[in-house]
PDB file of C-alpha atoms in Angstrom:
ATOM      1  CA  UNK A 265       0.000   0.000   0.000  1.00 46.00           C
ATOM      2  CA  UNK A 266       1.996   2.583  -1.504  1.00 42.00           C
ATOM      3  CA  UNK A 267      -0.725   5.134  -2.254  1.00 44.00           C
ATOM      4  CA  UNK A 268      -0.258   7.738   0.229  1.00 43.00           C
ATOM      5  CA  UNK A 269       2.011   6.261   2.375  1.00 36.00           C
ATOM      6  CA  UNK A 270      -0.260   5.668   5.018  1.00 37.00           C
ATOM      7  CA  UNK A 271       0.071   3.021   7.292  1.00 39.00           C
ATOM      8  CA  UNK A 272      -2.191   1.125  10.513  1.00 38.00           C
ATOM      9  CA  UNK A 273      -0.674   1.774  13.689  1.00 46.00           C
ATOM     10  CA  UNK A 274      -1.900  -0.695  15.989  1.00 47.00           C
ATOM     11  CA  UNK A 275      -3.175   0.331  19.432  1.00 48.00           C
ATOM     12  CA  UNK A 276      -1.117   1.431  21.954  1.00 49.00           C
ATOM     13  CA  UNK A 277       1.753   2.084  19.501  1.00 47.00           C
ATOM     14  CA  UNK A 278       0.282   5.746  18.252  1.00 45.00           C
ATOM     15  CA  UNK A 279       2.761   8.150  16.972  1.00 45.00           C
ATOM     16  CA  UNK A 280       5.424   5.075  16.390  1.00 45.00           C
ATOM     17  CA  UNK A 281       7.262   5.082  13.330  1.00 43.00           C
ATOM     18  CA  UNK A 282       6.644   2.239  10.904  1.00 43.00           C
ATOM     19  CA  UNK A 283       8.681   0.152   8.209  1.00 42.00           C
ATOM     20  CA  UNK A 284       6.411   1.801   5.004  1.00 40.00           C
ATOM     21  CA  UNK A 285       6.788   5.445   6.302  1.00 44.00           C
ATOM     22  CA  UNK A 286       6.346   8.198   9.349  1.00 40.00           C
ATOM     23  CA  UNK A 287       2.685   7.941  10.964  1.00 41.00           C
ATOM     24  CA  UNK A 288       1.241  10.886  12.969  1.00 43.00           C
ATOM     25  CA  UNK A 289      -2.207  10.788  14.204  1.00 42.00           C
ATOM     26  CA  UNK A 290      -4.529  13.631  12.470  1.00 45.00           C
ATOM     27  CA  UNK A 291      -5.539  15.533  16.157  1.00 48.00           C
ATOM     28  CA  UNK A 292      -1.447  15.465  17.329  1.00 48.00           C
ATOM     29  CA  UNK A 293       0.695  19.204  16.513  1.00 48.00           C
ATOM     30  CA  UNK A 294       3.504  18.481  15.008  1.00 49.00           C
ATOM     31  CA  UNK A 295       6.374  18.748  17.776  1.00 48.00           C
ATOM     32  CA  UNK A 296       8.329  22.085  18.303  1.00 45.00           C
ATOM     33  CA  UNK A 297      11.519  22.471  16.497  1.00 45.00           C
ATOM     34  CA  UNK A 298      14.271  22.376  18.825  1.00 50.00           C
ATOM     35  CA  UNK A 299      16.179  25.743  19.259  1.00 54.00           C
ATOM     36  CA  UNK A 300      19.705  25.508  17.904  1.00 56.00           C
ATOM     37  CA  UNK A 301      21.974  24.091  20.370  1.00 79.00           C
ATOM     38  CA  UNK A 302      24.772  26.465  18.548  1.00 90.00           C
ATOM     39  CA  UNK A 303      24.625  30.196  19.553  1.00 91.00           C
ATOM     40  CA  UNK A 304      23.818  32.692  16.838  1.00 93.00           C
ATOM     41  CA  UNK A 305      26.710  34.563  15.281  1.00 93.00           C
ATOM     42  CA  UNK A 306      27.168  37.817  16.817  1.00 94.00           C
ATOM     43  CA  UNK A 307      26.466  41.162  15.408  1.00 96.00           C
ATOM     44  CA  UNK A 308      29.861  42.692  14.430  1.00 95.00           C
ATOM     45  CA  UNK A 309      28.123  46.062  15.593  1.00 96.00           C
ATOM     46  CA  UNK A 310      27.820  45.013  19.192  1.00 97.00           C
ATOM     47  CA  UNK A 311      31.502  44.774  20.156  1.00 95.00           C
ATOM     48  CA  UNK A 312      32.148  47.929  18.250  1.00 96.00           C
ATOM     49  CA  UNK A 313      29.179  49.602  20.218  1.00 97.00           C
ATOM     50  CA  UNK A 314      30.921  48.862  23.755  1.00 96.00           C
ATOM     51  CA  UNK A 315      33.984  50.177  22.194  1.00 96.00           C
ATOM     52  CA  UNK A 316      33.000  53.437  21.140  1.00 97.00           C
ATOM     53  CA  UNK A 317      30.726  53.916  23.835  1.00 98.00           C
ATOM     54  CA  UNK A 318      27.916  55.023  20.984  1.00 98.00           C
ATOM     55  CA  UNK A 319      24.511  52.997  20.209  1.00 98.00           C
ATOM     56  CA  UNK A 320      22.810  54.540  17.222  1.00 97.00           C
ATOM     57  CA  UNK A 321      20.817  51.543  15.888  1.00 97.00           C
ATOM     58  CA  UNK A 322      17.566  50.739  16.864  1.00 96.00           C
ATOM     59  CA  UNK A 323      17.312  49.481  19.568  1.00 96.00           C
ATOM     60  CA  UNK A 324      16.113  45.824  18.195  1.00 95.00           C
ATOM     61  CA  UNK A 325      18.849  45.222  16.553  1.00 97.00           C
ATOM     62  CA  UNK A 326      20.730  45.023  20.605  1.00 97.00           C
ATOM     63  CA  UNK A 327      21.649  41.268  21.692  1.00 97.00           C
ATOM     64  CA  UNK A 328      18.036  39.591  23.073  1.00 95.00           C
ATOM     65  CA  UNK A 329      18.350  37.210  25.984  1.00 94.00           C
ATOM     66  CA  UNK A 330      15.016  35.133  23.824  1.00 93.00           C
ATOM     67  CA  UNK A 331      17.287  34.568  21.074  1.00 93.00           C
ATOM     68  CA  UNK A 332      20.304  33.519  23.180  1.00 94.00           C
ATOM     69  CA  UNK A 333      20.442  33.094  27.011  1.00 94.00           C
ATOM     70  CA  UNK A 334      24.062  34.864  27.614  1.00 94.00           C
ATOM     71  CA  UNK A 335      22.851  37.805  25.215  1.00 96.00           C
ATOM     72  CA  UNK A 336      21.106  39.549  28.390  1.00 96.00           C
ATOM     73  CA  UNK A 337      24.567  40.109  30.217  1.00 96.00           C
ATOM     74  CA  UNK A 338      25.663  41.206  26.337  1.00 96.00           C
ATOM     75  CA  UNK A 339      22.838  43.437  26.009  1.00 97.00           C
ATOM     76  CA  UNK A 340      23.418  45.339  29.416  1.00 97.00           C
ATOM     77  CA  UNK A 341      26.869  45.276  28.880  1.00 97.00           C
ATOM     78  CA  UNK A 342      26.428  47.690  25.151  1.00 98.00           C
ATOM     79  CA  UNK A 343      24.168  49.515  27.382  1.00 98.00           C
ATOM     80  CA  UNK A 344      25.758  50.066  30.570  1.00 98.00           C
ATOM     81  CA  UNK A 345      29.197  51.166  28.523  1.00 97.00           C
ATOM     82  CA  UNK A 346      27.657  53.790  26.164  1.00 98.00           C
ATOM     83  CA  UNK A 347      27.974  57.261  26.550  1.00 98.00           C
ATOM     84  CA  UNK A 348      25.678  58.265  23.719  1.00 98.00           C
ATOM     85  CA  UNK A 349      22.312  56.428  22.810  1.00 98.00           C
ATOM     86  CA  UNK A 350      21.009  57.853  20.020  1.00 98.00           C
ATOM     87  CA  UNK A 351      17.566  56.283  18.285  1.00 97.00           C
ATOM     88  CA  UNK A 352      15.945  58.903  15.907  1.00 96.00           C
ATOM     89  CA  UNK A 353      12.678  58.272  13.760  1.00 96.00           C
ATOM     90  CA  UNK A 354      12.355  54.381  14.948  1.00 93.00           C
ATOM     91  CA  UNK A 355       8.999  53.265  14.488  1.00 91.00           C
ATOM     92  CA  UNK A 356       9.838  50.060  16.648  1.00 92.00           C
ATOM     93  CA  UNK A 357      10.921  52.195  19.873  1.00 96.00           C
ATOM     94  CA  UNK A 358       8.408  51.816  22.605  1.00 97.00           C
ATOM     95  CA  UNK A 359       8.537  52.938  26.459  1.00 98.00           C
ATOM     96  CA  UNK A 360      10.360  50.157  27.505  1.00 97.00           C
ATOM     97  CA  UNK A 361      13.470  51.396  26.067  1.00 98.00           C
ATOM     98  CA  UNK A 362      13.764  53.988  27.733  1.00 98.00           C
ATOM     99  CA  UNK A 363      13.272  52.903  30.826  1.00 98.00           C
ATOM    100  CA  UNK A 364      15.593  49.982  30.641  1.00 98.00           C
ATOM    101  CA  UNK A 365      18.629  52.699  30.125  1.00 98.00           C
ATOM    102  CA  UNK A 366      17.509  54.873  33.247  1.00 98.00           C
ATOM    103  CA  UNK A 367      17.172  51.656  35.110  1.00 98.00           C
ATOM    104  CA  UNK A 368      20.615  50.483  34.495  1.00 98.00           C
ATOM    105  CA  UNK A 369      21.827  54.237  34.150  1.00 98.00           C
ATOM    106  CA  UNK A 370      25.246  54.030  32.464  1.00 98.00           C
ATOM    107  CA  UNK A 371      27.701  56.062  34.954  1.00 98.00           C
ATOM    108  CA  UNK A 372      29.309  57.711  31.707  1.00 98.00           C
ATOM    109  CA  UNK A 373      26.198  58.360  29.346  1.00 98.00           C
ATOM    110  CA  UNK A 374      25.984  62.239  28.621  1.00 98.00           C
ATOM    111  CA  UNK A 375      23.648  62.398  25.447  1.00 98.00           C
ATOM    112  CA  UNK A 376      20.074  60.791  24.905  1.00 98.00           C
ATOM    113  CA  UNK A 377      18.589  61.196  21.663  1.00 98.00           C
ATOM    114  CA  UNK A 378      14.715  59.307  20.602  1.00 98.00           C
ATOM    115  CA  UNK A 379      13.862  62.212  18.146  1.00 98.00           C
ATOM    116  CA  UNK A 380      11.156  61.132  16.118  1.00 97.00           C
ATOM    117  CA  UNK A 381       9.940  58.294  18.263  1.00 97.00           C
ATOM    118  CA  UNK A 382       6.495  58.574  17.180  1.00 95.00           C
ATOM    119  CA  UNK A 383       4.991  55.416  19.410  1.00 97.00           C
ATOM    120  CA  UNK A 384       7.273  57.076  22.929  1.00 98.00           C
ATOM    121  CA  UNK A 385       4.457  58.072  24.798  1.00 98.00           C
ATOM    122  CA  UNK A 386       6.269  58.892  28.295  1.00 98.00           C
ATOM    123  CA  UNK A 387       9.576  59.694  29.384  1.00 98.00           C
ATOM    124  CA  UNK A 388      10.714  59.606  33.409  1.00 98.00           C
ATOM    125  CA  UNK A 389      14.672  60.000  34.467  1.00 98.00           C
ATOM    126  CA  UNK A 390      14.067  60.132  38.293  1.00 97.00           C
ATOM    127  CA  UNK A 391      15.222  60.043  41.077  1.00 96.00           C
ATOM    128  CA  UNK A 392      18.691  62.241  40.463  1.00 96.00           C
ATOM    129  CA  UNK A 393      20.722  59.311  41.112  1.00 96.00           C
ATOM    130  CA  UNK A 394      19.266  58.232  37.834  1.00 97.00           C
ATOM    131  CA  UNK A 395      21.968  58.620  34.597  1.00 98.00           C
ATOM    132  CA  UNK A 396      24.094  60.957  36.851  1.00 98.00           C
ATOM    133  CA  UNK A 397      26.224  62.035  33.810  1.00 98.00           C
ATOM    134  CA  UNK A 398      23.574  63.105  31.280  1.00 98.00           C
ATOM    135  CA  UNK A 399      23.646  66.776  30.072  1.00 98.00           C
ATOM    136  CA  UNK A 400      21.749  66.556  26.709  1.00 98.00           C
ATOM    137  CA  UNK A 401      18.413  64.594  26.014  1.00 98.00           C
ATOM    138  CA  UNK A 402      16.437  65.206  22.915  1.00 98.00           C
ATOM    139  CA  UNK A 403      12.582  64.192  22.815  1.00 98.00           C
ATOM    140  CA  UNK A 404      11.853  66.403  20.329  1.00 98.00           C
ATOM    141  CA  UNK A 405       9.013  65.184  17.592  1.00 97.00           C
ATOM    142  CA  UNK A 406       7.752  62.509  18.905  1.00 98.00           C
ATOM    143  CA  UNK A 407       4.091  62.762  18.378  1.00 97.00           C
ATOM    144  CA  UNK A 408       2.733  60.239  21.176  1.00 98.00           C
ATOM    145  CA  UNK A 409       4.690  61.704  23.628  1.00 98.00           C
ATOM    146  CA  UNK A 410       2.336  62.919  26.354  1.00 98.00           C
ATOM    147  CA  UNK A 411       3.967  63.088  29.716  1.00 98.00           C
ATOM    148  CA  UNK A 412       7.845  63.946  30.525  1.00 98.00           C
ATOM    149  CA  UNK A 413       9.550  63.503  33.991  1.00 98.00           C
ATOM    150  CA  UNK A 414      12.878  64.404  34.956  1.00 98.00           C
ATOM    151  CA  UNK A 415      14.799  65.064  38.002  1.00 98.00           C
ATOM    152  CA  UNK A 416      18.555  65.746  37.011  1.00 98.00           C
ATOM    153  CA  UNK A 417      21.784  67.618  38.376  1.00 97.00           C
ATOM    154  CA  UNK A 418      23.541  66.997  35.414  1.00 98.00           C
ATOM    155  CA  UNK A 419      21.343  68.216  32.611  1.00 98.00           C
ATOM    156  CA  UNK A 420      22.226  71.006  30.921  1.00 98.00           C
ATOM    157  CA  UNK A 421      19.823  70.859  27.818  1.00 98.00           C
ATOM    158  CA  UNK A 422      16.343  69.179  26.909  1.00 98.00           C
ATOM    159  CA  UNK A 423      14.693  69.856  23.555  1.00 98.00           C
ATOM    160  CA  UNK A 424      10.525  69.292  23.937  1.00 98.00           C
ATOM    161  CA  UNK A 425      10.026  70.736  20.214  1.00 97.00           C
ATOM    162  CA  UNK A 426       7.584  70.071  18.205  1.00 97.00           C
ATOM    163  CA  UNK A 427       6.245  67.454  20.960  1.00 98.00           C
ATOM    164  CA  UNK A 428       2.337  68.263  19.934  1.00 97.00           C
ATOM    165  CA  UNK A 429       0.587  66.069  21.949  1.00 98.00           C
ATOM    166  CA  UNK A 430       2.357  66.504  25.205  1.00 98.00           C
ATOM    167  CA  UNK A 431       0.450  67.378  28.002  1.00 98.00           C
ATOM    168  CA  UNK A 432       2.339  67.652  31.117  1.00 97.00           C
ATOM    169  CA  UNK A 433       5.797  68.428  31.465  1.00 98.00           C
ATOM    170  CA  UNK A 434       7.817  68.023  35.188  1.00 97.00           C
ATOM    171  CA  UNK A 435      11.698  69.393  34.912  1.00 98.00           C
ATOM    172  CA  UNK A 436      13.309  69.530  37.928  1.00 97.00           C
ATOM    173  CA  UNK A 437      16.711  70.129  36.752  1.00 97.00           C
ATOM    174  CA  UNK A 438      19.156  72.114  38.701  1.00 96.00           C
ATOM    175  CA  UNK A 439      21.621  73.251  36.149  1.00 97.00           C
ATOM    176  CA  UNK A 440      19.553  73.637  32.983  1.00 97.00           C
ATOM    177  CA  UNK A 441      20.538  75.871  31.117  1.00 97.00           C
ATOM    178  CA  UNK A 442      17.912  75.535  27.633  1.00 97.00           C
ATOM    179  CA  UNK A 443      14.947  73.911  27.386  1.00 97.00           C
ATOM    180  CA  UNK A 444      12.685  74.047  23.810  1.00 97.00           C
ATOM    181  CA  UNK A 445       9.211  73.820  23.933  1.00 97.00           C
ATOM    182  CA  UNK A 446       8.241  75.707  20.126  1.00 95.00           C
ATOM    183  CA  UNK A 447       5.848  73.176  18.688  1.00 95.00           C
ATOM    184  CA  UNK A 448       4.323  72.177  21.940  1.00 97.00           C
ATOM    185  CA  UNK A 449       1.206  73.655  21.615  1.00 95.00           C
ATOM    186  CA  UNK A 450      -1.244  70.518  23.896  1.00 95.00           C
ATOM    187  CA  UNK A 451       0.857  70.874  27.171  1.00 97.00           C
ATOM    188  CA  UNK A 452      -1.692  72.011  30.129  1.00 96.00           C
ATOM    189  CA  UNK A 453       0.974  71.667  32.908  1.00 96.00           C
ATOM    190  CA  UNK A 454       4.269  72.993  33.069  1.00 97.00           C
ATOM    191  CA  UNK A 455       7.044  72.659  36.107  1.00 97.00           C
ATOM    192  CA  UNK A 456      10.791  73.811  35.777  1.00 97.00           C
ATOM    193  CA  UNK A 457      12.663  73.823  38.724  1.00 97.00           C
ATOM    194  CA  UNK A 458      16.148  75.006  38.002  1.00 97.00           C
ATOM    195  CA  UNK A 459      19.053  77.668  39.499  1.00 96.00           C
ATOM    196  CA  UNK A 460      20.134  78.758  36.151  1.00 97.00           C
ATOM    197  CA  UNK A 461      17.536  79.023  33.382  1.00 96.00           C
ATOM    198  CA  UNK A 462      17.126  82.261  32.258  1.00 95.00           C
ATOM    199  CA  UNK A 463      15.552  82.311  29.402  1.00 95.00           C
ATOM    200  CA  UNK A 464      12.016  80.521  28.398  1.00 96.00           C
ATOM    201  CA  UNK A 465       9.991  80.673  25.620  1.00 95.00           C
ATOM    202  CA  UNK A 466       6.303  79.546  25.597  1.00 94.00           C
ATOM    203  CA  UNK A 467       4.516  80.871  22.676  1.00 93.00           C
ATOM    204  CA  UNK A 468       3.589  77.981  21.365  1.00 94.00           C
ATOM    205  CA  UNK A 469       1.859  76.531  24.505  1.00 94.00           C
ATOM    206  CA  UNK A 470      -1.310  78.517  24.121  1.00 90.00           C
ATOM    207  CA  UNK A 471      -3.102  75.980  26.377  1.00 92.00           C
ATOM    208  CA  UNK A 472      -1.360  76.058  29.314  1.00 94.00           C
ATOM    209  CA  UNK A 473      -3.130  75.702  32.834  1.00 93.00           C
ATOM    210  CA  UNK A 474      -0.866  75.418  35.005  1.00 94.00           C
ATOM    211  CA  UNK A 475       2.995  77.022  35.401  1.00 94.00           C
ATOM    212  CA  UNK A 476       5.057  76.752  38.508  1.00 94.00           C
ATOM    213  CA  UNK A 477       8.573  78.332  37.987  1.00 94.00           C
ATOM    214  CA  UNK A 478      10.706  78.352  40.640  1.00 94.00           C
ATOM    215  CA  UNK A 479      14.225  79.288  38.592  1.00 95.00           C
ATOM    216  CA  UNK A 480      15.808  82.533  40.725  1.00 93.00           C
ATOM    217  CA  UNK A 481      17.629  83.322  37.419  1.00 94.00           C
ATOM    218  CA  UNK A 482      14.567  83.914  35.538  1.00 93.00           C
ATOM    219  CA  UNK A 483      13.074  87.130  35.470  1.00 91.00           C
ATOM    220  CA  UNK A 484      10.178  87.984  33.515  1.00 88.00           C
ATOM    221  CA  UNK A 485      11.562  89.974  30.140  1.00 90.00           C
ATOM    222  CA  UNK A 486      13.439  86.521  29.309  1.00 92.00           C
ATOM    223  CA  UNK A 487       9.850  84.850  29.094  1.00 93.00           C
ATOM    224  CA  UNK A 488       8.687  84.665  25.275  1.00 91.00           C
ATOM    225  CA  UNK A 489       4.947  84.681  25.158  1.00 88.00           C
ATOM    226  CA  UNK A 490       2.150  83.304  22.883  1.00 85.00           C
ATOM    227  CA  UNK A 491       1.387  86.362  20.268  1.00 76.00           C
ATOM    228  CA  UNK A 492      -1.455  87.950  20.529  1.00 57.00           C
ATOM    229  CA  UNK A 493      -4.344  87.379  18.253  1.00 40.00           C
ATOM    230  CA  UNK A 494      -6.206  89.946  19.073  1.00 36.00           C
ATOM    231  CA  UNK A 495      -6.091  93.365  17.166  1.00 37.00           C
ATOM    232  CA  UNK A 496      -2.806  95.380  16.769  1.00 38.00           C
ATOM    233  CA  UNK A 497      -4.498  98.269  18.527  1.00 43.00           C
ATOM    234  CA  UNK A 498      -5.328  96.303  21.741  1.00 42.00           C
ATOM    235  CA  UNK A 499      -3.483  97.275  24.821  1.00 47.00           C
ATOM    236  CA  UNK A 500      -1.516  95.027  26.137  1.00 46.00           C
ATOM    237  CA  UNK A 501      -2.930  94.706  29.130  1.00 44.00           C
ATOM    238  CA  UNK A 502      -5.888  92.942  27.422  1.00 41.00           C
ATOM    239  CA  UNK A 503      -4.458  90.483  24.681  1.00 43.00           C
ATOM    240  CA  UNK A 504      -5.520  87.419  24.458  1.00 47.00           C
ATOM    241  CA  UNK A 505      -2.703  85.227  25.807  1.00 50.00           C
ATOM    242  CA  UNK A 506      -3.612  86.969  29.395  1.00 61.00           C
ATOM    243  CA  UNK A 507      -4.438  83.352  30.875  1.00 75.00           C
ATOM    244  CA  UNK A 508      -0.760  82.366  29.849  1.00 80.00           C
ATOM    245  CA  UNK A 509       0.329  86.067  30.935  1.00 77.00           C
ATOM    246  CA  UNK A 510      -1.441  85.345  34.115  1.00 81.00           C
ATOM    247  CA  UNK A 511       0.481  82.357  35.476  1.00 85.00           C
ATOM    248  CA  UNK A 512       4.000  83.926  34.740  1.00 84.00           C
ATOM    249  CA  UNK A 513       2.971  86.812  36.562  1.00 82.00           C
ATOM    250  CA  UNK A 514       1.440  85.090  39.644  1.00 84.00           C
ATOM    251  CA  UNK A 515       4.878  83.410  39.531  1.00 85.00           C
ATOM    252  CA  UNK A 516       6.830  86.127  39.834  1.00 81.00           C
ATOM    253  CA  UNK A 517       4.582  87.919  42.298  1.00 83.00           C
ATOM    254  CA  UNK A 518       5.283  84.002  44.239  1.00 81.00           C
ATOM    255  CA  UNK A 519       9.134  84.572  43.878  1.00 80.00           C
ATOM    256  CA  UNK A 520       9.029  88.362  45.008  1.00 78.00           C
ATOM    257  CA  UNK A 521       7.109  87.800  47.821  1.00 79.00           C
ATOM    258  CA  UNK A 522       9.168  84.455  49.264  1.00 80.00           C
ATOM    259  CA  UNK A 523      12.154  86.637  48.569  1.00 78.00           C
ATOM    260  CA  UNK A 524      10.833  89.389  50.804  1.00 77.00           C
ATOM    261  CA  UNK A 525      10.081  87.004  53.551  1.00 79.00           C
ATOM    262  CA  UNK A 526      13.953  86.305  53.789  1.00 79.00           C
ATOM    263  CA  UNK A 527      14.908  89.311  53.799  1.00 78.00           C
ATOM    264  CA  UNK A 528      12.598  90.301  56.559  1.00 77.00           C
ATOM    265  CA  UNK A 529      11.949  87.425  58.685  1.00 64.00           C
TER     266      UNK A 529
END
């Protein structure tokens, strides 16, 4: 019986392999292929990466503990020696990325760079013993991102730009020194907390709610406001960005008054 090599397996012997061919019962998977019991050849990138100190691929293309078990010590290794991580306009880049390099927080990594990350939705770098080294991070353009955290003594410069569905925005970053926020124009909440900004611009974030400044080195001619759209012969006590207007002004009435409290008290 040729036809179809198909054979009787007698009870008891199911899934046994007989003389005219292989057998397997109609309701029975075929078994799993085995994983290869040689590792996969490495990535000629990877020990270049923890050379240089620079990752600039996306970040799937890093060693992956599920393809190889040593690859996870590989993987941290890349990470934990770079000094620059830079991932601009990857589609695949999620929020787990990101937090996987804060959490191991490479002692020598100065620049972060996700521009164009349009599926990043949030970004947090806290506490300040988080990435103690990093003075430049660049978030700008990604499109999901809607919530940004950091607490930093090291940071020197974050770029927000063109960040247009970002909502809420929490620097506390001692040393900043420029932040960029043109573009932002969804952020409702706004917090800076740093000893040497002095200069700010916010006309773009025509929706803003709520401000709390507390930078000493700010005063309130390096603010940029949203333009007015109301007419050119409107006072400017009564444009239209007033709400905006408002909350730098309550701030600085905050800062004057605190400041006259030390002096007196």
């Amino acid at each position: 019986p040729r036809k179809g090599w198909l054979t009787y397996t007698r009870p008891g012997a199911r899934g046994e392999a007989s003389a005219c061919g292989l057998v397997m019962a109609k309701d029975k998977a075929p078994a799993k292929i085995a994983k290869a019991a040689v590792e996969p050849r490495h990535d000629p990138g990877w020990e270049r990466a923890v050379e240089s100190g620079v990752w600039d691929r996306p970040a799937d293309a890093l060693p992956d503990a599920d393809d190889w078990p040593t690859w996870g010590a590989l993987r941290e290794r890349i990470l934990v020696n770079a000094t620059e991580i830079c991932i601009t306009h990857t589609p695949s880049l999620v929020d787990a990325f990101p937090e996987e390099v804060v959490t191991l927080s490479p002692p020598g990594l100065t620049k972060m760079e996700f521009r164009g990350s349009k599926k990043l939705t949030k970004f947090v770098c806290s506490p300040t013993t988080s990435c103690v080294s990093l003075q430049r991070l660049d978030l700008s353009r990604c499109a999901s991102l809607r919530f940004v955290l950091l607490q930093s003594d090291s940071l020197l410069v974050v770029n927000l730009s063109k960040c247009v569905s970002l909502e809420k925005a929490l620097v506390q970053v001692k040393n900043l020194t420029s932040v960029t926020l043109d573009g932002c124009v969804g952020v409702k909440t706004l917090m800076i907390w740093s000893d040497t900004l002095a200069e700010l611009d916010l006309s773009a974030c025509e929706n803003l709610q709520k401000l709390e400044l507390r930078c000493p080195a700010l005063e309130q001619d390096g603010i940029k406001m949203p333009e007015s759209t109301s007419k050119v012969d409107t006072p400017k006590t009564e444009v239209e960005f007033l709400p905006v207007a408002r909350l730098v002004l309550e701030n600085m009435n905050a800062r004057a008054e605190m400041n006259r409290k030390r002096t007196t008290g």
